[in-house]
Amino acid sequence: MITENYKEYITHRKTHGQPFIYECKVLGCGRIFDYESSFYNHIQTHEPRPQCEDCGTFLVNRNALRKHKRLCQTKSHERSYECLYPGCAVIAKSYKEYVTHRKTHGQPFIYECKVAGCGRTFDYKSSFRSHKQTHESNPQCECLANSFTV
């Protein structure tokens, strides 16, 4: 039987009373699943990860994006995005606005550390974030004669 859509196909398969086998038809994959939900979650791994337009976060799938958006939109009024381009003082109200502004600089974006005496620059936000942690003070334990960093 040829069906018009996937939902109709599932309804038809249930009439046979056989266990379902869900096979991924993506070229080179071929993974098999017993449950439709597992199959659906797997299929999404072949698609680009959805990104929140408000904050730029990448989510695992569309369901996670939908849940994230509800939370993100309620907090978006509390957030601001500061342009880290050297000499720029723009503060955007949303990630989308920030990305649009960033393009006005017309060259690869540079993240600059604003800690006094540092000034290191980074091409990637993740590298910049890791670097910022080096400036955070480490807790000291002074319970022994010699203090040490935890």
Coordinates of C-alpha atoms in Angstrom, one line a residue:
M1 CA 0.0 0.0 0.0
I2 CA 1.3 3.5 -0.8
T3 CA 0.2 6.2 1.6
E4 CA -0.1 10.0 1.2
N5 CA 1.9 10.8 4.3
Y6 CA 3.9 9.3 7.2
K7 CA 1.0 9.5 9.6
E8 CA -1.3 7.5 7.3
Y9 CA 1.5 5.0 6.9
I10 CA 1.8 4.5 10.7
T11 CA -2.0 4.1 10.9
H12 CA -1.8 1.4 8.2
R13 CA 1.1 -0.4 9.8
K14 CA -0.8 -0.7 13.1
T15 CA -3.5 -2.8 11.3
H16 CA -0.9 -5.6 10.8
G17 CA -0.2 -5.9 14.5
Q18 CA 3.5 -6.4 13.8
P19 CA 6.3 -4.7 15.8
F20 CA 7.4 -1.5 14.2
I21 CA 10.9 -1.1 12.9
Y22 CA 12.0 2.4 12.1
E23 CA 15.0 2.6 9.7
C24 CA 16.9 5.7 9.0
K25 CA 17.0 6.2 5.2
V26 CA 19.7 8.9 5.3
L27 CA 22.5 7.8 2.9
G28 CA 25.2 6.0 4.9
C29 CA 23.3 5.7 8.1
G30 CA 20.7 2.9 8.2
R31 CA 20.2 2.9 12.0
I32 CA 17.2 0.9 13.1
F33 CA 14.8 1.9 16.0
D34 CA 12.0 0.1 17.8
Y35 CA 10.3 3.2 18.9
E36 CA 9.0 6.1 16.8
S37 CA 10.1 8.7 19.4
S38 CA 13.7 7.3 19.3
F39 CA 13.6 7.3 15.5
Y40 CA 12.3 10.9 15.4
N41 CA 15.0 12.1 17.8
H42 CA 17.7 10.4 15.7
I43 CA 16.4 11.9 12.4
Q44 CA 17.0 15.4 13.9
T45 CA 20.7 14.6 14.3
H46 CA 20.9 14.7 10.5
E47 CA 19.5 18.3 10.5
P48 CA 21.3 21.4 11.5
R49 CA 20.9 22.3 15.2
P50 CA 18.3 25.0 15.7
Q51 CA 19.5 28.3 17.1
C52 CA 17.6 30.8 19.3
E53 CA 17.2 34.1 17.5
D54 CA 17.0 36.0 20.8
C55 CA 20.2 34.8 22.5
G56 CA 22.2 32.7 19.9
T57 CA 22.1 29.4 21.8
F58 CA 22.2 26.2 19.8
L59 CA 19.6 23.6 20.9
V60 CA 19.5 19.9 20.4
N61 CA 16.2 19.8 18.5
R62 CA 13.1 21.9 17.7
N63 CA 11.3 20.8 20.9
A64 CA 14.1 22.0 23.0
L65 CA 14.2 25.3 21.0
R66 CA 10.4 25.8 21.6
K67 CA 10.9 25.3 25.4
H68 CA 14.0 27.5 25.4
K69 CA 12.3 30.3 23.6
R70 CA 9.5 30.5 26.3
L71 CA 12.2 30.9 28.9
C72 CA 14.4 33.1 26.8
Q73 CA 11.7 35.5 25.8
T74 CA 10.6 36.1 29.4
K75 CA 14.2 37.0 30.3
S76 CA 15.1 38.9 27.2
H77 CA 14.2 42.3 28.7
E78 CA 16.9 41.7 31.4
R79 CA 19.6 41.0 28.8
S80 CA 21.9 43.2 26.9
Y81 CA 24.8 42.4 24.4
E82 CA 27.8 44.6 24.5
C83 CA 29.9 44.9 21.3
L84 CA 33.4 44.0 22.2
Y85 CA 34.9 45.4 19.0
P86 CA 37.8 47.7 19.9
G87 CA 36.5 51.3 20.3
C88 CA 32.8 50.4 19.9
A89 CA 30.4 51.2 22.7
V90 CA 27.2 49.8 21.2
I91 CA 25.0 47.8 23.6
A92 CA 22.3 45.8 21.8
K93 CA 19.0 44.7 23.4
S94 CA 18.8 41.3 21.6
Y95 CA 21.3 38.8 20.2
K96 CA 19.8 39.3 16.7
E97 CA 20.3 43.1 16.9
Y98 CA 23.9 42.4 18.2
V99 CA 24.7 40.1 15.2
T100 CA 23.3 42.7 12.8
H101 CA 25.4 45.4 14.4
R102 CA 28.5 43.2 14.4
K103 CA 28.4 43.0 10.6
T104 CA 28.8 46.8 10.4
H105 CA 32.4 46.5 11.4
G106 CA 33.1 44.8 8.0
Q107 CA 35.9 42.5 9.1
P108 CA 36.4 39.4 11.2
F109 CA 35.0 40.1 14.6
I110 CA 37.6 40.4 17.4
Y111 CA 36.8 39.8 21.1
E112 CA 39.1 42.0 23.2
C113 CA 39.8 41.4 26.9
K114 CA 39.1 44.7 28.8
V115 CA 40.9 43.7 32.0
A116 CA 43.5 46.3 32.8
G117 CA 46.9 45.4 31.5
C118 CA 45.7 42.5 29.4
G119 CA 44.2 43.5 26.1
R120 CA 44.4 40.1 24.4
T121 CA 42.2 39.6 21.4
F122 CA 40.3 36.5 20.2
D123 CA 38.5 35.5 17.0
Y124 CA 36.1 33.1 18.7
K125 CA 33.7 33.8 21.6
S126 CA 34.4 30.4 23.2
S127 CA 38.2 31.2 23.3
F128 CA 37.5 34.6 24.8
R129 CA 35.2 33.1 27.5
S130 CA 37.9 30.6 28.4
H131 CA 40.4 33.4 28.7
K132 CA 38.1 35.5 30.9
Q133 CA 38.2 32.7 33.5
T134 CA 41.9 33.1 33.9
H135 CA 41.3 36.6 35.4
E136 CA 38.8 35.3 38.0
S137 CA 40.3 35.0 41.4
N138 CA 40.8 31.6 42.8
P139 CA 39.7 30.9 46.3
Q140 CA 42.6 30.6 48.8
C141 CA 42.7 28.1 51.7
E142 CA 44.6 29.5 54.6
C143 CA 43.9 26.8 57.1
L144 CA 47.5 25.5 56.9
A145 CA 50.8 27.4 57.3
N146 CA 51.2 27.5 53.6
S147 CA 48.2 28.7 51.6
F148 CA 47.4 27.1 48.4
T149 CA 45.0 27.6 45.5
V150 CA 42.0 25.3 45.4

